[in-house]
Amino acid sequence: MEKYTLTDDLGTTHVFNQVPQRIVSLVPSQTELLVDLGLEANIVGITKFCVHPENLRKRKTIVGGTKKVDYTKISDLQPDIIICNKEENTLEIVENLRRLYPVWVTDIETIEDNFKMIADFGQLFSCFAKAEKLNAEIQNALSDFNAFIEKKPIKKVAYFIWKNPYMVAGGDNFIHQMLQLNHFENAFGNQSRYPEVHLQNWNEKESLDCIFLSSEPYPFKEKDISEIASFCPSTKIVLVDGEMFSWHGSRLLLALDYFKELQQKL
């Protein structure tokens, strides 16, 4: 096979003499995507948070988490490529691993970024047809969802991701894109990353239609609803599946069905 050159989302150019066969994935949603592209047999290492598909962790070597990895375990796996994400993994991890292996870094903020990532994986791992088919399925599902959501009223929301301190999703991430897709106006959309919120002096809370409490990275539970409700008594507070809002890749197909169910509950 001839050499081929591809550039990742951070602008790093990679030259491959052959299709990478041994993959370490440090991004749970992208692990799921790799499996859905037919590459499970090529995955040799994953994180402890790579919970989809079910039982994958029993069949693969766990090399740590998304923020801290075991470099010796990774070295023992002799990977041809390591998959990372700008937001999920630290710059330190990426730089340390780059010294020894090709590290492909994705940066996903929008649905268009998601389509590009799937197409890139199709090229990177020579699974063009499966990548094209998956992107077509997502595009069809998006068209259907857009028709479903078209006449739904816009609701102003805040999306909580953390507690102690409380933190919410700002406007420069994939969660924000999913909120927009659902006709949810993100109350913190004009702020970057994940700003802290102090409920006691949060003046804008009275203007919200809904507060969403995500199941990850902080696992909000029913008991958290009453605590937040004491500060926001007139606002509807809903527990939501964080994977559906924050996981990219093939998860978007499941998320669109989930969003329809969520809309019916609001």
PDB file of C-alpha atoms in Angstrom:
ATOM      1  CA  MET A   1       0.000   0.000   0.000  1.00  0.00           C
ATOM      2  CA  GLU A   2       1.215   3.497  -0.803  1.00  0.00           C
ATOM      3  CA  LYS A   3       1.870   6.023   1.934  1.00  0.00           C
ATOM      4  CA  TYR A   4      -1.038   8.292   2.746  1.00  0.00           C
ATOM      5  CA  THR A   5      -1.218  11.595   4.604  1.00  0.00           C
ATOM      6  CA  LEU A   6      -4.047  12.842   6.818  1.00  0.00           C
ATOM      7  CA  THR A   7      -4.416  15.870   9.101  1.00  0.00           C
ATOM      8  CA  ASP A   8      -6.285  15.744  12.406  1.00  0.00           C
ATOM      9  CA  ASP A   9      -8.486  18.449  13.960  1.00  0.00           C
ATOM     10  CA  LEU A  10      -5.549  20.164  15.669  1.00  0.00           C
ATOM     11  CA  GLY A  11      -3.732  20.517  12.365  1.00  0.00           C
ATOM     12  CA  THR A  12      -1.199  17.760  13.004  1.00  0.00           C
ATOM     13  CA  THR A  13      -0.254  15.982   9.782  1.00  0.00           C
ATOM     14  CA  HIS A  14       0.247  12.217   9.979  1.00  0.00           C
ATOM     15  CA  VAL A  15       1.954  10.055   7.378  1.00  0.00           C
ATOM     16  CA  PHE A  16       1.036   6.353   7.395  1.00  0.00           C
ATOM     17  CA  ASN A  17       2.851   3.587   5.551  1.00  0.00           C
ATOM     18  CA  GLN A  18      -0.115   1.296   6.134  1.00  0.00           C
ATOM     19  CA  VAL A  19      -3.555   1.362   7.752  1.00  0.00           C
ATOM     20  CA  PRO A  20      -3.165   1.455  11.559  1.00  0.00           C
ATOM     21  CA  GLN A  21      -4.166  -1.935  12.976  1.00  0.00           C
ATOM     22  CA  ARG A  22      -3.661  -1.664  16.739  1.00  0.00           C
ATOM     23  CA  ILE A  23      -5.773   1.134  18.227  1.00  0.00           C
ATOM     24  CA  VAL A  24      -5.796   2.602  21.730  1.00  0.00           C
ATOM     25  CA  SER A  25      -8.829   4.838  22.274  1.00  0.00           C
ATOM     26  CA  LEU A  26      -8.843   7.313  25.168  1.00  0.00           C
ATOM     27  CA  VAL A  27     -12.279   8.738  24.276  1.00  0.00           C
ATOM     28  CA  PRO A  28     -15.394   6.767  25.312  1.00  0.00           C
ATOM     29  CA  SER A  29     -17.681   8.076  22.579  1.00  0.00           C
ATOM     30  CA  GLN A  30     -15.045   7.476  19.922  1.00  0.00           C
ATOM     31  CA  THR A  31     -14.480   3.954  21.203  1.00  0.00           C
ATOM     32  CA  GLU A  32     -18.172   3.357  20.556  1.00  0.00           C
ATOM     33  CA  LEU A  33     -17.787   4.874  17.079  1.00  0.00           C
ATOM     34  CA  LEU A  34     -14.816   2.649  16.243  1.00  0.00           C
ATOM     35  CA  VAL A  35     -16.858  -0.421  17.162  1.00  0.00           C
ATOM     36  CA  ASP A  36     -19.783   0.780  15.035  1.00  0.00           C
ATOM     37  CA  LEU A  37     -17.369   1.187  12.124  1.00  0.00           C
ATOM     38  CA  GLY A  38     -16.466  -2.504  12.437  1.00  0.00           C
ATOM     39  CA  LEU A  39     -13.112  -1.961  14.145  1.00  0.00           C
ATOM     40  CA  GLU A  40     -13.641  -3.709  17.482  1.00  0.00           C
ATOM     41  CA  ALA A  41     -11.047  -6.366  16.699  1.00  0.00           C
ATOM     42  CA  ASN A  42      -8.463  -3.622  16.113  1.00  0.00           C
ATOM     43  CA  ILE A  43      -9.031  -1.930  19.471  1.00  0.00           C
ATOM     44  CA  VAL A  44      -6.406  -3.122  21.966  1.00  0.00           C
ATOM     45  CA  GLY A  45      -6.731  -0.515  24.733  1.00  0.00           C
ATOM     46  CA  ILE A  46      -9.536   1.653  26.157  1.00  0.00           C
ATOM     47  CA  THR A  47     -10.362   3.730  29.235  1.00  0.00           C
ATOM     48  CA  LYS A  48     -12.399   2.657  32.241  1.00  0.00           C
ATOM     49  CA  PHE A  49     -15.115   5.026  30.993  1.00  0.00           C
ATOM     50  CA  CYS A  50     -15.526   3.224  27.664  1.00  0.00           C
ATOM     51  CA  VAL A  51     -18.798   1.596  28.731  1.00  0.00           C
ATOM     52  CA  HIS A  52     -20.351   1.145  25.278  1.00  0.00           C
ATOM     53  CA  PRO A  53     -20.758  -1.376  23.873  1.00  0.00           C
ATOM     54  CA  GLU A  54     -21.550  -3.276  27.042  1.00  0.00           C
ATOM     55  CA  ASN A  55     -18.855  -5.669  28.267  1.00  0.00           C
ATOM     56  CA  LEU A  56     -16.182  -4.212  25.965  1.00  0.00           C
ATOM     57  CA  ARG A  57     -14.046  -3.525  29.044  1.00  0.00           C
ATOM     58  CA  LYS A  58     -13.955  -7.252  29.761  1.00  0.00           C
ATOM     59  CA  ARG A  59     -12.422  -7.917  26.357  1.00  0.00           C
ATOM     60  CA  LYS A  60      -9.914  -5.068  26.125  1.00  0.00           C
ATOM     61  CA  THR A  61      -7.023  -3.735  28.205  1.00  0.00           C
ATOM     62  CA  ILE A  62      -7.985  -0.773  30.378  1.00  0.00           C
ATOM     63  CA  VAL A  63      -5.174   1.783  30.291  1.00  0.00           C
ATOM     64  CA  GLY A  64      -6.608   4.300  32.774  1.00  0.00           C
ATOM     65  CA  GLY A  65      -9.104   7.131  32.481  1.00  0.00           C
ATOM     66  CA  THR A  66      -9.432  10.098  30.161  1.00  0.00           C
ATOM     67  CA  LYS A  67      -7.327  12.442  32.333  1.00  0.00           C
ATOM     68  CA  LYS A  68      -4.777   9.973  33.700  1.00  0.00           C
ATOM     69  CA  VAL A  69      -3.337   6.991  31.843  1.00  0.00           C
ATOM     70  CA  ASP A  70      -0.906   4.167  32.531  1.00  0.00           C
ATOM     71  CA  TYR A  71       1.894   4.768  30.036  1.00  0.00           C
ATOM     72  CA  THR A  72       3.452   1.356  30.698  1.00  0.00           C
ATOM     73  CA  LYS A  73       0.214  -0.452  29.839  1.00  0.00           C
ATOM     74  CA  ILE A  74      -0.077   1.560  26.642  1.00  0.00           C
ATOM     75  CA  SER A  75       3.531   0.765  25.717  1.00  0.00           C
ATOM     76  CA  ASP A  76       2.945  -2.945  26.295  1.00  0.00           C
ATOM     77  CA  LEU A  77       0.068  -2.838  23.781  1.00  0.00           C
ATOM     78  CA  GLN A  78       2.374  -1.522  21.033  1.00  0.00           C
ATOM     79  CA  PRO A  79      -0.321   0.649  19.431  1.00  0.00           C
ATOM     80  CA  ASP A  80      -0.125   1.835  15.837  1.00  0.00           C
ATOM     81  CA  ILE A  81      -2.274   4.846  16.730  1.00  0.00           C
ATOM     82  CA  ILE A  82      -3.865   6.475  19.785  1.00  0.00           C
ATOM     83  CA  ILE A  83      -7.191   8.297  19.531  1.00  0.00           C
ATOM     84  CA  CYS A  84      -7.623  11.381  21.737  1.00  0.00           C
ATOM     85  CA  ASN A  85      -9.949  14.365  21.981  1.00  0.00           C
ATOM     86  CA  LYS A  86      -9.064  17.977  22.750  1.00  0.00           C
ATOM     87  CA  GLU A  87     -11.648  18.276  25.531  1.00  0.00           C
ATOM     88  CA  GLU A  88     -11.653  14.736  26.936  1.00  0.00           C
ATOM     89  CA  ASN A  89      -7.889  14.321  27.285  1.00  0.00           C
ATOM     90  CA  THR A  90      -5.206  16.580  28.690  1.00  0.00           C
ATOM     91  CA  LEU A  91      -2.521  18.288  26.639  1.00  0.00           C
ATOM     92  CA  GLU A  92       0.061  16.569  28.844  1.00  0.00           C
ATOM     93  CA  ILE A  93      -1.254  13.121  27.871  1.00  0.00           C
ATOM     94  CA  VAL A  94      -1.270  14.007  24.186  1.00  0.00           C
ATOM     95  CA  GLU A  95       2.259  15.447  24.260  1.00  0.00           C
ATOM     96  CA  ASN A  96       3.705  12.532  26.246  1.00  0.00           C
ATOM     97  CA  LEU A  97       2.184   9.929  23.935  1.00  0.00           C
ATOM     98  CA  ARG A  98       3.143  11.840  20.782  1.00  0.00           C
ATOM     99  CA  ARG A  99       6.791  11.266  21.534  1.00  0.00           C
ATOM    100  CA  LEU A 100       6.318   7.574  20.839  1.00  0.00           C
ATOM    101  CA  TYR A 101       3.153   7.060  18.770  1.00  0.00           C
ATOM    102  CA  PRO A 102       0.915   8.734  16.221  1.00  0.00           C
ATOM    103  CA  VAL A 103      -1.789  10.490  18.277  1.00  0.00           C
ATOM    104  CA  TRP A 104      -4.923  11.481  16.371  1.00  0.00           C
ATOM    105  CA  VAL A 105      -6.761  14.308  18.173  1.00  0.00           C
ATOM    106  CA  THR A 106     -10.353  15.255  17.415  1.00  0.00           C
ATOM    107  CA  ASP A 107     -12.072  18.524  18.339  1.00  0.00           C
ATOM    108  CA  ILE A 108     -15.867  18.245  18.168  1.00  0.00           C
ATOM    109  CA  GLU A 109     -18.079  21.260  18.862  1.00  0.00           C
ATOM    110  CA  THR A 110     -20.672  21.022  16.093  1.00  0.00           C
ATOM    111  CA  ILE A 111     -22.659  18.445  14.172  1.00  0.00           C
ATOM    112  CA  GLU A 112     -20.566  19.271  11.100  1.00  0.00           C
ATOM    113  CA  ASP A 113     -17.452  18.447  13.138  1.00  0.00           C
ATOM    114  CA  ASN A 114     -19.076  15.116  13.928  1.00  0.00           C
ATOM    115  CA  PHE A 115     -19.682  14.314  10.268  1.00  0.00           C
ATOM    116  CA  LYS A 116     -16.067  15.214   9.489  1.00  0.00           C
ATOM    117  CA  MET A 117     -14.727  12.991  12.277  1.00  0.00           C
ATOM    118  CA  ILE A 118     -16.630   9.976  10.968  1.00  0.00           C
ATOM    119  CA  ALA A 119     -15.409  10.650   7.424  1.00  0.00           C
ATOM    120  CA  ASP A 120     -11.852  11.064   8.743  1.00  0.00           C
ATOM    121  CA  PHE A 121     -12.054   7.717  10.528  1.00  0.00           C
ATOM    122  CA  GLY A 122     -13.288   6.193   7.280  1.00  0.00           C
ATOM    123  CA  GLN A 123     -10.096   7.360   5.590  1.00  0.00           C
ATOM    124  CA  LEU A 124      -7.814   6.712   8.536  1.00  0.00           C
ATOM    125  CA  PHE A 125      -8.882   3.091   9.016  1.00  0.00           C
ATOM    126  CA  SER A 126      -9.894   2.294   5.423  1.00  0.00           C
ATOM    127  CA  CYS A 127     -13.560   1.739   6.242  1.00  0.00           C
ATOM    128  CA  PHE A 128     -14.927   4.263   3.769  1.00  0.00           C
ATOM    129  CA  ALA A 129     -18.201   2.528   2.991  1.00  0.00           C
ATOM    130  CA  LYS A 130     -19.181   2.043   6.631  1.00  0.00           C
ATOM    131  CA  ALA A 131     -18.329   5.656   7.451  1.00  0.00           C
ATOM    132  CA  GLU A 132     -20.360   6.939   4.513  1.00  0.00           C
ATOM    133  CA  LYS A 133     -23.296   4.736   5.474  1.00  0.00           C
ATOM    134  CA  LEU A 134     -23.209   5.934   9.098  1.00  0.00           C
ATOM    135  CA  ASN A 135     -23.046   9.588   8.073  1.00  0.00           C
ATOM    136  CA  ALA A 136     -25.987   9.063   5.710  1.00  0.00           C
ATOM    137  CA  GLU A 137     -28.015   7.450   8.518  1.00  0.00           C
ATOM    138  CA  ILE A 138     -27.254  10.359  10.847  1.00  0.00           C
ATOM    139  CA  GLN A 139     -28.150  12.885   8.132  1.00  0.00           C
ATOM    140  CA  ASN A 140     -31.501  11.179   7.520  1.00  0.00           C
ATOM    141  CA  ALA A 141     -32.228  11.029  11.248  1.00  0.00           C
ATOM    142  CA  LEU A 142     -31.329  14.712  11.587  1.00  0.00           C
ATOM    143  CA  SER A 143     -33.679  15.668   8.780  1.00  0.00           C
ATOM    144  CA  ASP A 144     -36.457  13.746  10.487  1.00  0.00           C
ATOM    145  CA  PHE A 145     -35.706  15.348  13.847  1.00  0.00           C
ATOM    146  CA  ASN A 146     -35.580  18.840  12.370  1.00  0.00           C
ATOM    147  CA  ALA A 147     -39.056  18.290  10.945  1.00  0.00           C
ATOM    148  CA  PHE A 148     -40.209  17.082  14.367  1.00  0.00           C
ATOM    149  CA  ILE A 149     -38.726  20.051  16.259  1.00  0.00           C
ATOM    150  CA  GLU A 150     -39.559  22.749  13.708  1.00  0.00           C
ATOM    151  CA  LYS A 151     -42.682  24.093  15.417  1.00  0.00           C
ATOM    152  CA  LYS A 152     -41.638  23.434  19.002  1.00  0.00           C
ATOM    153  CA  PRO A 153     -41.321  26.636  21.045  1.00  0.00           C
ATOM    154  CA  ILE A 154     -37.903  27.801  22.181  1.00  0.00           C
ATOM    155  CA  LYS A 155     -37.284  27.187  25.886  1.00  0.00           C
ATOM    156  CA  LYS A 156     -34.594  28.902  27.942  1.00  0.00           C
ATOM    157  CA  VAL A 157     -32.517  26.358  29.867  1.00  0.00           C
ATOM    158  CA  ALA A 158     -29.413  25.835  31.959  1.00  0.00           C
ATOM    159  CA  TYR A 159     -27.510  22.553  31.668  1.00  0.00           C
ATOM    160  CA  PHE A 160     -25.725  21.537  34.885  1.00  0.00           C
ATOM    161  CA  ILE A 161     -22.696  19.226  34.599  1.00  0.00           C
ATOM    162  CA  TRP A 162     -21.113  19.458  38.058  1.00  0.00           C
ATOM    163  CA  LYS A 163     -21.747  20.017  41.762  1.00  0.00           C
ATOM    164  CA  ASN A 164     -19.524  21.524  44.487  1.00  0.00           C
ATOM    165  CA  PRO A 165     -19.136  23.899  42.810  1.00  0.00           C
ATOM    166  CA  TYR A 166     -22.128  23.934  40.486  1.00  0.00           C
ATOM    167  CA  MET A 167     -20.992  24.218  36.881  1.00  0.00           C
ATOM    168  CA  VAL A 168     -22.971  24.526  33.655  1.00  0.00           C
ATOM    169  CA  ALA A 169     -22.350  24.144  29.933  1.00  0.00           C
ATOM    170  CA  GLY A 170     -21.281  27.319  28.169  1.00  0.00           C
ATOM    171  CA  GLY A 171     -21.515  28.040  24.469  1.00  0.00           C
ATOM    172  CA  ASP A 172     -18.400  26.528  22.892  1.00  0.00           C
ATOM    173  CA  ASN A 173     -19.004  22.804  23.226  1.00  0.00           C
ATOM    174  CA  PHE A 174     -21.022  19.921  21.781  1.00  0.00           C
ATOM    175  CA  ILE A 175     -23.613  20.115  24.584  1.00  0.00           C
ATOM    176  CA  HIS A 176     -24.476  23.648  23.503  1.00  0.00           C
ATOM    177  CA  GLN A 177     -24.970  22.419  19.938  1.00  0.00           C
ATOM    178  CA  MET A 178     -27.334  19.690  21.144  1.00  0.00           C
ATOM    179  CA  LEU A 179     -29.304  22.231  23.160  1.00  0.00           C
ATOM    180  CA  GLN A 180     -29.672  24.447  20.098  1.00  0.00           C
ATOM    181  CA  LEU A 181     -30.781  21.476  18.017  1.00  0.00           C
ATOM    182  CA  ASN A 182     -33.603  20.951  20.528  1.00  0.00           C
ATOM    183  CA  HIS A 183     -34.777  24.591  20.425  1.00  0.00           C
ATOM    184  CA  PHE A 184     -33.298  25.158  23.868  1.00  0.00           C
ATOM    185  CA  GLU A 185     -31.762  28.579  24.432  1.00  0.00           C
ATOM    186  CA  ASN A 186     -28.681  28.084  26.586  1.00  0.00           C
ATOM    187  CA  ALA A 187     -28.763  30.702  29.358  1.00  0.00           C
ATOM    188  CA  PHE A 188     -24.956  30.496  29.468  1.00  0.00           C
ATOM    189  CA  GLY A 189     -24.418  30.348  25.722  1.00  0.00           C
ATOM    190  CA  ASN A 190     -22.517  33.649  25.755  1.00  0.00           C
ATOM    191  CA  GLN A 191     -19.895  32.236  28.130  1.00  0.00           C
ATOM    192  CA  SER A 192     -17.049  29.872  27.335  1.00  0.00           C
ATOM    193  CA  ARG A 193     -16.458  26.336  28.522  1.00  0.00           C
ATOM    194  CA  TYR A 194     -18.123  25.454  31.842  1.00  0.00           C
ATOM    195  CA  PRO A 195     -18.751  28.468  34.096  1.00  0.00           C
ATOM    196  CA  GLU A 196     -19.479  28.175  37.803  1.00  0.00           C
ATOM    197  CA  VAL A 197     -22.934  29.100  39.103  1.00  0.00           C
ATOM    198  CA  HIS A 198     -23.728  30.387  42.589  1.00  0.00           C
ATOM    199  CA  LEU A 199     -27.409  29.693  43.149  1.00  0.00           C
ATOM    200  CA  GLN A 200     -27.767  32.223  45.948  1.00  0.00           C
ATOM    201  CA  ASN A 201     -27.013  35.224  43.737  1.00  0.00           C
ATOM    202  CA  TRP A 202     -27.979  33.870  40.321  1.00  0.00           C
ATOM    203  CA  ASN A 203     -30.410  36.581  39.232  1.00  0.00           C
ATOM    204  CA  GLU A 204     -31.302  35.110  35.833  1.00  0.00           C
ATOM    205  CA  LYS A 205     -32.704  31.868  37.240  1.00  0.00           C
ATOM    206  CA  GLU A 206     -36.254  33.217  37.365  1.00  0.00           C
ATOM    207  CA  SER A 207     -36.294  33.579  33.577  1.00  0.00           C
ATOM    208  CA  LEU A 208     -35.564  29.892  32.933  1.00  0.00           C
ATOM    209  CA  ASP A 209     -38.086  27.413  31.599  1.00  0.00           C
ATOM    210  CA  CYS A 210     -35.999  24.362  32.580  1.00  0.00           C
ATOM    211  CA  ILE A 211     -32.892  23.304  34.436  1.00  0.00           C
ATOM    212  CA  PHE A 212     -31.281  20.100  33.177  1.00  0.00           C
ATOM    213  CA  LEU A 213     -29.199  18.019  35.580  1.00  0.00           C
ATOM    214  CA  SER A 214     -26.881  15.738  33.637  1.00  0.00           C
ATOM    215  CA  SER A 215     -26.012  12.149  34.534  1.00  0.00           C
ATOM    216  CA  GLU A 216     -22.341  12.848  33.722  1.00  0.00           C
ATOM    217  CA  PRO A 217     -19.664  13.835  34.453  1.00  0.00           C
ATOM    218  CA  TYR A 218     -21.341  14.463  37.826  1.00  0.00           C
ATOM    219  CA  PRO A 219     -24.087  11.876  38.398  1.00  0.00           C
ATOM    220  CA  PHE A 220     -26.991  14.078  39.459  1.00  0.00           C
ATOM    221  CA  LYS A 221     -29.810  12.173  41.197  1.00  0.00           C
ATOM    222  CA  GLU A 222     -33.369  12.829  42.348  1.00  0.00           C
ATOM    223  CA  LYS A 223     -32.109  14.192  45.678  1.00  0.00           C
ATOM    224  CA  ASP A 224     -30.305  16.994  43.834  1.00  0.00           C
ATOM    225  CA  ILE A 225     -33.564  18.230  42.329  1.00  0.00           C
ATOM    226  CA  SER A 226     -34.990  19.311  45.689  1.00  0.00           C
ATOM    227  CA  GLU A 227     -31.763  21.044  46.660  1.00  0.00           C
ATOM    228  CA  ILE A 228     -31.690  23.149  43.508  1.00  0.00           C
ATOM    229  CA  ALA A 229     -35.470  23.665  43.618  1.00  0.00           C
ATOM    230  CA  SER A 230     -35.089  25.482  46.932  1.00  0.00           C
ATOM    231  CA  PHE A 231     -33.295  28.226  45.004  1.00  0.00           C
ATOM    232  CA  CYS A 232     -35.386  27.956  41.818  1.00  0.00           C
ATOM    233  CA  PRO A 233     -38.914  27.061  43.013  1.00  0.00           C
ATOM    234  CA  SER A 234     -40.688  28.147  39.828  1.00  0.00           C
ATOM    235  CA  THR A 235     -38.391  26.356  37.362  1.00  0.00           C
ATOM    236  CA  LYS A 236     -38.919  22.838  36.011  1.00  0.00           C
ATOM    237  CA  ILE A 237     -35.915  20.668  36.912  1.00  0.00           C
ATOM    238  CA  VAL A 238     -35.254  17.535  34.867  1.00  0.00           C
ATOM    239  CA  LEU A 239     -32.661  14.768  35.088  1.00  0.00           C
ATOM    240  CA  VAL A 240     -31.213  14.077  31.634  1.00  0.00           C
ATOM    241  CA  ASP A 241     -28.927  11.448  30.110  1.00  0.00           C
ATOM    242  CA  GLY A 242     -25.560  13.161  29.761  1.00  0.00           C
ATOM    243  CA  GLU A 243     -24.328  10.694  27.154  1.00  0.00           C
ATOM    244  CA  MET A 244     -27.060  11.826  24.786  1.00  0.00           C
ATOM    245  CA  PHE A 245     -26.017  15.464  25.050  1.00  0.00           C
ATOM    246  CA  SER A 246     -22.243  15.170  25.268  1.00  0.00           C
ATOM    247  CA  TRP A 247     -21.199  12.011  23.401  1.00  0.00           C
ATOM    248  CA  HIS A 248     -20.422  12.520  19.740  1.00  0.00           C
ATOM    249  CA  GLY A 249     -19.869   9.945  17.011  1.00  0.00           C
ATOM    250  CA  SER A 250     -22.493   7.290  16.316  1.00  0.00           C
ATOM    251  CA  ARG A 251     -24.201   8.080  19.642  1.00  0.00           C
ATOM    252  CA  LEU A 252     -25.983  10.916  17.820  1.00  0.00           C
ATOM    253  CA  LEU A 253     -28.335   8.369  16.232  1.00  0.00           C
ATOM    254  CA  LEU A 254     -29.563   7.216  19.643  1.00  0.00           C
ATOM    255  CA  ALA A 255     -29.588  10.781  20.950  1.00  0.00           C
ATOM    256  CA  LEU A 256     -32.082  11.967  18.344  1.00  0.00           C
ATOM    257  CA  ASP A 257     -34.605   9.334  19.459  1.00  0.00           C
ATOM    258  CA  TYR A 258     -33.930  10.249  23.095  1.00  0.00           C
ATOM    259  CA  PHE A 259     -34.502  13.945  22.352  1.00  0.00           C
ATOM    260  CA  LYS A 260     -37.928  13.190  20.918  1.00  0.00           C
ATOM    261  CA  GLU A 261     -38.877  11.409  24.144  1.00  0.00           C
ATOM    262  CA  LEU A 262     -37.499  14.262  26.240  1.00  0.00           C
ATOM    263  CA  GLN A 263     -39.463  16.842  24.276  1.00  0.00           C
ATOM    264  CA  GLN A 264     -42.669  14.933  25.003  1.00  0.00           C
ATOM    265  CA  LYS A 265     -41.970  15.125  28.753  1.00  0.00           C
ATOM    266  CA  LEU A 266     -41.401  18.881  28.915  1.00  0.00           C
TER     267      LEU A 266
END
